Amino acid sequence: MKRPDESTYYAIRPDEAQAQVALANHAPGGGRFVYGLSRPGVRASIPALEWQLPSTTSFDWLWNVQAARLLSDRFRQVLEPFLGAEDHIQWLPARVVTRDGEPLPYWVAHFPEPLDIYDDSRTQFGPSGIPFPGRWTLSPTKVAGHHVFVPPSAVDLLIVTAPVAMAIRAAELTGLEITTL
């Protein structure tokens, strides 16, 4: 198999087949805060973010009704060495409590500075200006220098370079699927 080069990008998203859904613990303001993460900007006042897991098994990417990118500490440790000067992630501390009451450290990956990542001439946009699902193409010049980023308004997706995808596979992170873009 040919080794992918730096210009190959991968989509990382929760795996529906092994989805483990974390249920929100409705701490005061927590749910409203998480829903607001779809808007840009660095967050300063962060409420306690906590989810309940209805089982004793956790995955590295947990689905949740608020669509927060709820990632394990292990997932964060895999991503961080690849983050360059152009990659902006605000790691918001969170906690996931298993059915047995065991608290697990998690992180909500918030991207405070949305990128214009689309190749305008090869992307089909809807009337609202949002690209149609599956009908968008990355602009190599717009994503140059970025190793981990998200499409604007996509809450269940990370886009990574080939070395990042290879590290995720090597770490055998769970609860996600990796596809080539």
Short mmCIF file of C-alpha atoms in Angstrom, two decimals:
data_model
loop_
_atom_site.label_atom_id
_atom_site.label_comp_id
_atom_site.label_asym_id
_atom_site.label_seq_id
_atom_site.Cartn_x
_atom_site.Cartn_y
_atom_site.Cartn_z
CA MET A 1 0.00 0.00 0.00
CA LYS A 2 1.29 3.44 -0.92
CA ARG A 3 2.04 5.65 2.06
CA PRO A 4 -0.14 8.80 1.92
CA ASP A 5 1.60 12.13 1.65
CA GLU A 6 1.03 15.29 3.68
CA SER A 7 -1.58 16.53 1.19
CA THR A 8 -3.93 13.61 1.87
CA TYR A 9 -6.72 14.48 4.30
CA TYR A 10 -8.95 12.22 6.35
CA ALA A 11 -12.35 12.65 7.94
CA ILE A 12 -12.64 11.43 11.53
CA ARG A 13 -16.15 11.06 12.90
CA PRO A 14 -18.00 9.01 15.50
CA ASP A 15 -18.56 5.42 14.37
CA GLU A 16 -22.28 4.69 14.23
CA ALA A 17 -21.65 0.93 14.49
CA GLN A 18 -19.96 1.22 17.88
CA ALA A 19 -21.63 4.40 19.07
CA GLN A 20 -21.60 4.86 22.79
CA VAL A 21 -23.95 7.68 23.70
CA ALA A 22 -23.09 9.80 26.70
CA LEU A 23 -26.08 11.42 28.35
CA ALA A 24 -25.82 15.00 29.50
CA ASN A 25 -25.87 15.76 33.18
CA HIS A 26 -27.86 18.97 33.23
CA ALA A 27 -25.57 21.03 35.40
CA PRO A 28 -26.67 24.67 35.56
CA GLY A 29 -25.86 26.30 32.23
CA GLY A 30 -23.84 23.33 30.94
CA GLY A 31 -26.21 22.27 28.17
CA ARG A 32 -26.76 25.81 26.93
CA PHE A 33 -23.01 26.37 26.98
CA VAL A 34 -22.28 23.27 24.88
CA TYR A 35 -24.91 24.17 22.28
CA GLY A 36 -23.27 27.59 21.99
CA LEU A 37 -19.96 26.04 20.97
CA SER A 38 -21.16 26.01 17.37
CA ARG A 39 -20.44 29.75 17.38
CA PRO A 40 -16.85 31.00 17.05
CA GLY A 41 -14.79 32.52 19.83
CA VAL A 42 -12.60 31.48 22.74
CA ARG A 43 -14.60 30.57 25.82
CA ALA A 44 -13.57 32.14 29.13
CA SER A 45 -16.20 31.10 31.67
CA ILE A 46 -16.58 27.35 31.39
CA PRO A 47 -19.23 25.64 33.53
CA ALA A 48 -18.77 22.10 34.80
CA LEU A 49 -19.28 19.84 31.79
CA GLU A 50 -20.37 16.34 32.70
CA TRP A 51 -21.96 13.40 30.92
CA GLN A 52 -23.28 10.09 32.20
CA LEU A 53 -22.34 6.86 30.44
CA PRO A 54 -25.03 4.17 30.63
CA SER A 55 -22.37 1.42 30.60
CA THR A 56 -18.97 0.67 32.10
CA THR A 57 -17.22 0.76 28.71
CA SER A 58 -16.12 4.07 27.28
CA PHE A 59 -14.79 4.97 23.84
CA ASP A 60 -12.29 7.62 22.86
CA TRP A 61 -14.97 9.61 20.97
CA LEU A 62 -18.34 9.65 22.71
CA TRP A 63 -21.51 10.74 20.97
CA ASN A 64 -23.78 13.00 22.96
CA VAL A 65 -27.07 14.72 22.34
CA GLN A 66 -25.43 18.17 22.37
CA ALA A 67 -23.09 17.09 19.53
CA ALA A 68 -19.99 18.21 21.44
CA ARG A 69 -16.71 16.70 20.26
CA LEU A 70 -16.32 14.69 23.48
CA LEU A 71 -12.84 13.16 23.29
CA SER A 72 -10.90 11.06 25.76
CA ASP A 73 -7.68 12.18 27.37
CA ARG A 74 -5.93 9.54 25.23
CA PHE A 75 -7.39 11.08 22.04
CA ARG A 76 -6.12 14.51 23.07
CA GLN A 77 -2.65 13.09 23.74
CA VAL A 78 -2.55 11.64 20.21
CA LEU A 79 -3.61 14.93 18.57
CA GLU A 80 -1.51 17.42 20.51
CA PRO A 81 1.96 16.60 19.07
CA PHE A 82 0.60 17.33 15.57
CA LEU A 83 -0.92 20.71 16.34
CA GLY A 84 0.94 23.46 14.54
CA ALA A 85 0.86 27.22 14.88
CA GLU A 86 -2.13 27.39 12.54
CA ASP A 87 -4.21 24.83 14.46
CA HIS A 88 -6.43 26.34 17.14
CA ILE A 89 -8.21 24.01 19.54
CA GLN A 90 -9.53 25.10 22.90
CA TRP A 91 -9.63 22.03 25.12
CA LEU A 92 -12.54 22.37 27.54
CA PRO A 93 -12.33 20.06 30.55
CA ALA A 94 -15.18 17.60 30.90
CA ARG A 95 -16.00 14.54 32.91
CA VAL A 96 -17.77 11.34 31.94
CA VAL A 97 -19.17 9.21 34.75
CA THR A 98 -19.66 5.50 34.05
CA ARG A 99 -22.65 3.49 35.21
CA ASP A 100 -20.52 2.32 38.15
CA GLY A 101 -19.83 5.92 39.17
CA GLU A 102 -16.24 6.02 37.92
CA PRO A 103 -15.31 9.54 36.75
CA LEU A 104 -13.24 9.66 33.55
CA PRO A 105 -11.39 12.73 32.28
CA TYR A 106 -12.61 13.88 28.85
CA TRP A 107 -12.24 17.00 26.76
CA VAL A 108 -14.57 18.94 24.52
CA ALA A 109 -12.54 20.00 21.47
CA HIS A 110 -13.74 23.51 20.60
CA PHE A 111 -12.46 25.22 17.44
CA PRO A 112 -12.79 28.95 18.20
CA GLU A 113 -11.60 30.22 14.81
CA PRO A 114 -13.60 28.71 11.94
CA LEU A 115 -11.63 28.21 8.75
CA ASP A 116 -12.76 28.87 5.22
CA ILE A 117 -11.65 25.44 3.93
CA TYR A 118 -13.69 25.02 0.75
CA ASP A 119 -12.58 25.16 -2.86
CA ASP A 120 -15.31 27.55 -4.03
CA SER A 121 -15.13 26.42 -7.66
CA ARG A 122 -15.56 22.71 -6.77
CA THR A 123 -18.03 22.93 -3.88
CA GLN A 124 -21.81 23.04 -4.26
CA PHE A 125 -23.34 25.48 -1.80
CA GLY A 126 -26.99 25.63 -0.79
CA PRO A 127 -29.03 28.83 -0.65
CA SER A 128 -27.90 29.46 2.94
CA GLY A 129 -24.23 29.33 1.94
CA ILE A 130 -23.65 25.98 3.63
CA PRO A 131 -22.16 23.27 1.38
CA PHE A 132 -24.34 20.31 0.51
CA PRO A 133 -23.23 17.17 2.41
CA GLY A 134 -20.80 15.15 0.32
CA ARG A 135 -20.51 17.90 -2.28
CA TRP A 136 -17.60 19.88 -0.97
CA THR A 137 -13.91 19.89 -1.77
CA LEU A 138 -11.04 21.15 0.36
CA SER A 139 -8.96 24.02 -0.97
CA PRO A 140 -5.28 22.99 -0.70
CA THR A 141 -4.19 26.61 -0.33
CA LYS A 142 -6.77 27.40 2.38
CA VAL A 143 -5.90 24.36 4.53
CA ALA A 144 -2.12 24.58 4.07
CA GLY A 145 -0.37 24.52 7.44
CA HIS A 146 -3.35 22.97 9.24
CA HIS A 147 -3.17 19.42 10.60
CA VAL A 148 -6.39 19.22 12.64
CA PHE A 149 -9.43 21.32 11.76
CA VAL A 150 -13.18 21.21 11.25
CA PRO A 151 -15.51 22.38 8.53
CA PRO A 152 -17.58 25.39 9.56
CA SER A 153 -20.82 24.27 11.25
CA ALA A 154 -19.89 20.55 11.26
CA VAL A 155 -20.14 19.28 14.82
CA ASP A 156 -19.40 15.59 14.36
CA LEU A 157 -16.30 15.74 12.19
CA LEU A 158 -12.57 16.37 12.40
CA ILE A 159 -10.35 16.69 9.34
CA VAL A 160 -6.75 15.62 9.78
CA THR A 161 -3.62 15.14 7.70
CA ALA A 162 -2.28 11.68 6.89
CA PRO A 163 0.29 11.60 9.74
CA VAL A 164 -2.44 12.41 12.27
CA ALA A 165 -4.74 9.72 10.84
CA MET A 166 -1.88 7.20 11.00
CA ALA A 167 -1.21 8.10 14.65
CA ILE A 168 -4.91 7.69 15.49
CA ARG A 169 -4.90 4.25 13.86
CA ALA A 170 -1.65 3.27 15.60
CA ALA A 171 -3.10 4.28 18.98
CA GLU A 172 -6.19 2.16 18.22
CA LEU A 173 -8.55 4.89 19.38
CA THR A 174 -12.14 3.69 19.64
CA GLY A 175 -15.60 5.03 18.84
CA LEU A 176 -14.60 6.62 15.54
CA GLU A 177 -14.23 5.91 11.87
CA ILE A 178 -11.56 7.21 9.51
CA THR A 179 -12.23 7.83 5.83
CA THR A 180 -10.14 9.40 3.10
CA LEU A 181 -11.41 12.69 1.70
#
